[in-house]
Amino acid sequence: MLVESPPEQRAETAPAPPTRRVVRAFGLVLAVAILVLVALASIAIGAKELSLGQVWHGLFEDSGTYGDVVVAERMSRTVLGLLAGAALGLAGAVLQALTRNPLADPGLLGINAGASAAVVTAITFLGVTSLSGYVWFAFFGAAAVGALVWFLGGSRGATPVRLALAGTAISAALYGYLQAVMIMDDAALGKMRFWTVGSLSSATDSTIDQVLPFLLAGTVLALALARPLNAMAMGDDTAKALGANLNRTRALSMLAATVLCGAATAACGPIVFVGLMVPHVVRSFTGPDLRWILPYAAILSPVLLLGADVVGRIVARPAELQVGIVTAILGGPVFIYLVRRRRTAQL
């Protein structure tokens, strides 16, 4: 059973000693370096093999050759992976802080399922084919499910267990709906397959332009919530004494998660476990302070997403294994391990 974090994890961290702050800052620089290397690997490695010379030429001397076209496609794919990964990591960190549950995740709370169900409905029954239409339907679905989970979880009296149970039940129902639509409409099966597994393969510059404003707005809002969420981690009474507006912080947290997940899902389809694994791992060496967790999650989540995408392109050559499948394969065992470790810690 999912339970609230122990009291020591709920206390806002005191100002870190200078040495610890230096270590955290150095770790952040190292994380950026790792992200750059993974991004370069995402451009250089794929289902279609290119030489380093072709990759270099495609990056700096684009002349329309085959290699240049492939590199340009991979550039769009990599940039979208960077944006979507950061969005999912930030959303997961915010939801974990909001629910005081390090096992919370946008996918587990049904937000991704809501966005996917809305997009698939738009494709199948309303004939929507443009990304701009997908984005708005994804936002509507994510917002509707987020509000429903919040209501079923008890609204202001929501607990981690209630939120998890509500999100699991709604996700199961929505994914059942998706499967039913797929069975009934063979013509839409190809389009819907993109949304049911999660993929970066359809990334274009237009895709990035459409979702970028929403991802930037959600990122800024999530980062701005670090201090009030830290205050809430100390308990509602203490947070009120420190001047935190609990209802506003909760509402803005759900809004940030909805915007981030809605935009990422509109562009890539539902990709699970990224928002669960990365913030949880980050917390083990940053401590519970959201001022460090959020930047680390925004940098390391794209590392996981792009790394999984590269693996999916290699293991099934000349075909590709979609990134949503790879993250699910990796995330399932990790989630089981985290649940077992927390259960053991409670004994």
Coordinates of C-alpha atoms in Angstrom, one line a residue:
M1 CA 0.0 0.0 0.0
L2 CA 1.2 3.5 -0.8
V3 CA 1.7 5.6 2.3
E4 CA 2.8 9.0 3.1
S5 CA 6.5 9.8 3.3
P6 CA 8.1 9.5 6.7
P7 CA 8.2 12.7 8.8
E8 CA 11.8 13.3 8.2
Q9 CA 11.2 13.5 4.5
R10 CA 8.5 16.1 5.0
A11 CA 10.7 18.7 6.7
E12 CA 12.0 21.5 4.6
T13 CA 15.8 21.3 4.4
A14 CA 17.8 23.8 6.3
P15 CA 20.3 25.9 4.4
A16 CA 22.8 23.4 3.2
P17 CA 26.5 23.7 4.3
P18 CA 28.7 25.4 1.7
T19 CA 30.4 22.1 0.9
R20 CA 27.1 20.4 0.2
R21 CA 25.9 23.2 -2.0
V22 CA 29.1 23.0 -4.0
V23 CA 28.7 19.2 -4.4
R24 CA 25.1 19.8 -5.6
A25 CA 26.1 22.5 -8.0
F26 CA 28.9 20.3 -9.4
G27 CA 26.4 17.5 -9.7
L28 CA 24.1 19.7 -11.7
V29 CA 27.0 20.7 -14.1
L30 CA 27.8 17.0 -14.5
A31 CA 24.2 16.2 -15.2
V32 CA 24.2 18.8 -18.0
A33 CA 27.3 17.3 -19.4
I34 CA 25.7 13.8 -19.4
L35 CA 22.6 15.3 -21.1
V36 CA 24.7 16.8 -23.9
L37 CA 26.5 13.4 -24.5
V38 CA 23.1 11.6 -24.6
A39 CA 21.7 14.2 -27.0
L40 CA 24.7 13.8 -29.3
A41 CA 24.2 10.0 -29.2
S42 CA 20.6 10.5 -30.1
I43 CA 21.6 12.4 -33.2
A44 CA 24.5 10.1 -34.2
I45 CA 22.9 6.6 -33.4
G46 CA 19.8 5.3 -34.9
A47 CA 18.1 2.5 -36.9
K48 CA 19.9 3.9 -40.0
E49 CA 23.6 3.8 -39.6
L50 CA 25.6 6.9 -40.4
S51 CA 29.3 7.6 -40.3
L52 CA 30.6 10.3 -38.0
G53 CA 31.5 12.3 -41.1
Q54 CA 27.9 12.2 -42.2
V55 CA 26.7 13.2 -38.8
W56 CA 29.2 16.1 -38.7
H57 CA 28.2 17.2 -42.2
G58 CA 24.5 17.1 -41.3
L59 CA 25.0 19.2 -38.2
F60 CA 27.2 21.9 -39.7
E61 CA 27.1 21.7 -43.5
D62 CA 23.6 20.8 -44.5
S63 CA 23.4 20.4 -48.3
G64 CA 20.4 18.1 -48.6
T65 CA 22.1 14.7 -48.9
Y66 CA 20.7 11.6 -47.5
G67 CA 22.8 11.8 -44.3
D68 CA 21.9 15.5 -43.8
V69 CA 18.2 14.7 -44.0
V70 CA 18.5 11.9 -41.5
V71 CA 20.5 14.1 -39.1
A72 CA 17.8 16.9 -39.5
E73 CA 15.1 14.4 -38.6
R74 CA 17.1 13.2 -35.6
M75 CA 17.7 16.7 -34.5
S76 CA 13.9 17.4 -34.3
R77 CA 13.4 14.1 -32.5
T78 CA 16.2 14.9 -30.0
V79 CA 14.9 18.4 -29.2
L80 CA 11.4 17.0 -28.7
G81 CA 12.8 14.3 -26.4
L82 CA 14.6 17.0 -24.4
L83 CA 11.4 19.0 -24.0
A84 CA 9.1 16.1 -23.2
G85 CA 11.5 14.4 -20.9
A86 CA 12.0 17.6 -18.8
A87 CA 8.2 18.1 -18.7
L88 CA 7.5 14.6 -17.5
G89 CA 10.3 14.8 -14.9
L90 CA 9.1 18.2 -13.5
A91 CA 5.5 17.0 -13.5
G92 CA 6.4 13.9 -11.5
A93 CA 8.5 15.8 -9.0
V94 CA 5.7 18.3 -8.4
L95 CA 3.0 15.6 -8.0
Q96 CA 5.3 13.6 -5.6
A97 CA 5.7 16.8 -3.5
L98 CA 2.0 17.7 -3.7
T99 CA 0.9 14.2 -2.5
R100 CA 3.8 13.7 -0.2
N101 CA 4.3 10.4 -1.9
P102 CA 7.5 9.6 -3.7
L103 CA 5.7 6.9 -5.8
A104 CA 3.3 9.3 -7.4
D105 CA 3.5 9.7 -11.2
P106 CA 1.5 11.5 -13.9
G107 CA 0.8 8.2 -15.5
L108 CA -0.2 6.5 -12.3
L109 CA -2.6 9.4 -11.4
G110 CA -4.4 9.1 -14.8
I111 CA -3.3 12.4 -16.3
N112 CA -1.6 10.7 -19.3
A113 CA -4.5 8.4 -19.8
G114 CA -6.9 11.3 -19.8
A115 CA -4.9 13.2 -22.4
S116 CA -4.6 10.1 -24.6
A117 CA -8.3 9.3 -24.4
A118 CA -9.2 12.8 -25.5
V119 CA -6.8 12.8 -28.4
V120 CA -8.0 9.4 -29.6
T121 CA -11.6 10.5 -29.4
A122 CA -10.7 13.6 -31.5
I123 CA -9.0 11.4 -34.1
T124 CA -11.6 8.7 -34.3
F125 CA -14.9 10.5 -33.9
L126 CA -14.2 14.2 -34.8
G127 CA -11.7 13.8 -37.6
V128 CA -9.1 16.0 -36.0
T129 CA -5.7 15.5 -37.8
S130 CA -3.6 18.6 -36.9
L131 CA -1.2 18.8 -34.0
S132 CA -2.8 22.1 -32.9
G133 CA -6.1 20.2 -32.4
Y134 CA -4.3 17.3 -30.6
V135 CA -2.8 19.8 -28.1
W136 CA -6.1 21.3 -27.0
F137 CA -7.8 17.9 -26.7
A138 CA -4.9 16.6 -24.8
F139 CA -5.1 19.5 -22.4
F140 CA -8.8 19.1 -22.0
G141 CA -8.4 15.3 -21.2
A142 CA -5.5 15.8 -18.8
A143 CA -7.3 18.6 -17.0
A144 CA -10.6 16.7 -16.8
V145 CA -8.9 13.6 -15.3
G146 CA -6.7 15.6 -13.0
A147 CA -9.8 17.4 -11.6
L148 CA -11.7 14.1 -11.3
V149 CA -8.8 12.4 -9.5
W150 CA -8.5 15.3 -7.2
F151 CA -12.3 15.2 -6.5
L152 CA -12.4 11.4 -5.9
G153 CA -9.3 11.6 -3.8
G154 CA -11.0 13.9 -1.4
S155 CA -10.2 17.4 -2.7
R156 CA -8.7 19.4 0.1
G157 CA -8.6 16.2 2.3
A158 CA -6.8 14.2 -0.4
T159 CA -4.4 11.6 0.7
P160 CA -1.7 9.8 -1.3
V161 CA -3.6 6.5 -1.1
R162 CA -6.9 7.9 -2.3
L163 CA -5.2 9.8 -5.1
A164 CA -3.3 6.6 -6.2
L165 CA -6.5 4.5 -6.1
A166 CA -8.6 7.1 -7.9
G167 CA -5.9 7.5 -10.6
T168 CA -5.5 3.7 -11.0
A169 CA -9.2 3.2 -11.4
I170 CA -9.6 6.0 -13.9
S171 CA -6.6 4.9 -15.9
A172 CA -7.9 1.3 -16.2
A173 CA -11.3 2.6 -17.4
L174 CA -9.7 4.9 -20.0
Y175 CA -7.3 2.4 -21.3
G176 CA -10.2 -0.1 -21.6
Y177 CA -12.0 2.6 -23.7
L178 CA -8.9 3.0 -25.9
Q179 CA -8.8 -0.7 -26.6
A180 CA -12.5 -0.7 -27.4
V181 CA -12.1 2.1 -29.9
M182 CA -9.1 0.3 -31.5
I183 CA -11.2 -2.8 -32.0
M184 CA -14.2 -1.0 -33.5
D185 CA -12.2 1.3 -35.9
D186 CA -9.6 -0.5 -37.9
A187 CA -9.0 2.6 -40.1
A188 CA -7.9 4.7 -37.1
L189 CA -5.7 1.9 -35.6
G190 CA -2.5 3.2 -37.2
K191 CA -3.0 6.7 -35.9
M192 CA -4.0 5.6 -32.5
R193 CA -1.1 3.2 -32.1
F194 CA 1.1 6.3 -31.8
W195 CA -0.8 7.5 -28.8
T196 CA -1.1 4.2 -27.0
V197 CA 2.6 3.4 -26.9
G198 CA 4.3 6.8 -26.9
S199 CA 6.9 7.7 -29.5
L200 CA 9.3 10.4 -30.6
S201 CA 9.5 9.1 -34.2
S202 CA 7.0 11.6 -35.6
A203 CA 8.8 14.7 -34.2
T204 CA 9.0 17.7 -36.6
D205 CA 9.9 21.3 -36.2
S206 CA 6.2 22.1 -36.4
T207 CA 5.5 19.8 -33.5
I208 CA 8.1 21.5 -31.4
D209 CA 6.8 25.0 -32.3
Q210 CA 3.2 24.0 -31.3
V211 CA 4.0 22.6 -27.8
L212 CA 7.0 24.8 -26.8
P213 CA 5.0 27.7 -25.4
F214 CA 3.0 25.4 -23.1
L215 CA 6.1 23.5 -22.0
L216 CA 7.9 26.7 -21.1
A217 CA 4.9 28.0 -19.2
G218 CA 4.5 24.8 -17.3
T219 CA 8.3 24.7 -16.5
V220 CA 8.3 28.2 -15.2
L221 CA 5.3 27.5 -13.0
A222 CA 6.7 24.3 -11.7
L223 CA 10.0 25.9 -10.7
A224 CA 8.2 28.8 -9.0
L225 CA 6.4 26.3 -6.8
A226 CA 9.6 24.9 -5.2
R227 CA 9.4 27.1 -2.1
P228 CA 5.7 26.8 -1.3
L229 CA 5.8 23.0 -1.8
N230 CA 8.8 22.9 0.5
A231 CA 6.7 24.7 3.1
M232 CA 3.8 22.3 2.6
A233 CA 6.1 19.4 3.2
M234 CA 6.4 20.5 6.8
G235 CA 2.7 20.1 7.3
D236 CA -0.3 22.2 6.7
D237 CA -0.2 24.1 10.0
T238 CA 3.5 24.9 9.7
A239 CA 3.0 25.9 6.0
K240 CA 0.2 28.3 7.0
A241 CA 2.4 29.8 9.7
L242 CA 5.1 30.4 7.1
G243 CA 2.6 32.3 4.9
A244 CA 2.0 29.6 2.3
N245 CA -1.4 29.6 0.6
L246 CA -2.3 25.9 0.6
N247 CA -5.2 25.9 -1.7
R248 CA -3.5 28.1 -4.3
T249 CA -0.3 26.0 -4.1
R250 CA -2.3 22.8 -4.6
A251 CA -4.3 24.2 -7.5
L252 CA -1.2 25.6 -9.2
S253 CA 0.7 22.3 -8.7
M254 CA -2.1 20.4 -10.5
L255 CA -2.2 23.1 -13.2
A256 CA 1.6 22.8 -13.8
A257 CA 1.4 19.0 -13.9
T258 CA -1.6 19.2 -16.3
V259 CA 0.0 21.6 -18.7
L260 CA 3.3 19.7 -18.7
C261 CA 1.8 16.3 -19.2
G262 CA -0.8 17.5 -21.6
A263 CA 1.8 19.1 -23.9
A264 CA 4.2 16.2 -23.7
T265 CA 1.4 13.7 -24.4
A266 CA 0.1 15.8 -27.3
A267 CA 3.5 15.6 -28.9
C268 CA 4.7 12.1 -28.0
G269 CA 1.7 10.1 -26.7
P270 CA 1.6 8.6 -23.2
I271 CA 5.1 7.8 -21.8
V272 CA 5.0 6.3 -18.4
F273 CA 7.5 5.9 -15.5
V274 CA 9.8 8.8 -16.5
G275 CA 8.1 11.1 -14.0
L276 CA 8.3 8.4 -11.3
M277 CA 11.8 7.1 -11.6
V278 CA 13.9 10.2 -12.1
P279 CA 12.6 12.4 -9.2
H280 CA 12.7 9.4 -6.9
V281 CA 16.4 8.7 -7.8
V282 CA 17.3 12.4 -7.6
R283 CA 15.8 12.8 -4.2
S284 CA 18.2 10.1 -2.8
F285 CA 21.2 12.4 -3.3
T286 CA 19.6 15.9 -3.2
G287 CA 17.4 15.4 -0.2
P288 CA 13.8 16.6 -0.1
D289 CA 14.5 20.2 -1.1
L290 CA 12.5 21.0 -4.3
R291 CA 14.8 23.8 -5.2
W292 CA 17.3 21.1 -6.1
I293 CA 15.0 18.3 -7.0
L294 CA 13.2 20.2 -9.8
P295 CA 16.3 21.3 -11.7
Y296 CA 17.9 17.9 -11.4
A297 CA 14.7 16.2 -12.6
A298 CA 14.4 18.6 -15.6
I299 CA 17.9 17.7 -16.7
L300 CA 18.1 13.9 -15.9
S301 CA 14.6 13.0 -17.2
P302 CA 15.6 13.8 -20.8
V303 CA 18.7 11.7 -20.2
L304 CA 16.4 8.7 -19.5
L305 CA 13.9 9.4 -22.3
L306 CA 16.6 10.0 -25.0
G307 CA 18.6 7.0 -23.7
A308 CA 15.6 4.8 -24.0
D309 CA 14.8 6.1 -27.4
V310 CA 18.4 5.3 -28.6
V311 CA 18.1 1.8 -27.1
G312 CA 14.8 1.3 -29.0
R313 CA 16.4 2.3 -32.3
I314 CA 19.3 -0.1 -31.8
V315 CA 17.8 -3.3 -30.5
A316 CA 15.2 -3.7 -33.3
R317 CA 17.3 -2.6 -36.3
P318 CA 16.3 -1.9 -39.0
A319 CA 12.9 -1.4 -37.3
E320 CA 12.4 0.6 -34.1
L321 CA 11.0 -0.2 -30.6
Q322 CA 9.0 2.8 -29.5
V323 CA 10.3 4.7 -26.5
G324 CA 7.1 4.3 -24.5
I325 CA 7.6 0.5 -24.6
V326 CA 11.3 0.8 -23.5
T327 CA 10.5 3.1 -20.6
A328 CA 7.6 0.7 -19.5
I329 CA 10.0 -2.3 -19.6
L330 CA 12.5 -0.4 -17.5
G331 CA 10.0 1.2 -15.2
G332 CA 8.0 -1.8 -14.2
P333 CA 10.7 -3.6 -12.3
V334 CA 12.0 -0.3 -10.9
F335 CA 8.5 0.5 -9.5
I336 CA 8.2 -3.0 -8.0
Y337 CA 11.6 -2.5 -6.3
L338 CA 10.6 0.9 -4.9
V339 CA 7.3 -0.4 -3.5
R340 CA 9.1 -3.4 -1.9
R341 CA 11.8 -1.2 -0.4
R342 CA 9.3 1.2 1.1
R343 CA 7.3 -1.6 2.5
T344 CA 10.4 -3.1 4.1
A345 CA 11.3 0.3 5.5
Q346 CA 7.9 0.4 7.2
L347 CA 8.3 -3.0 9.0

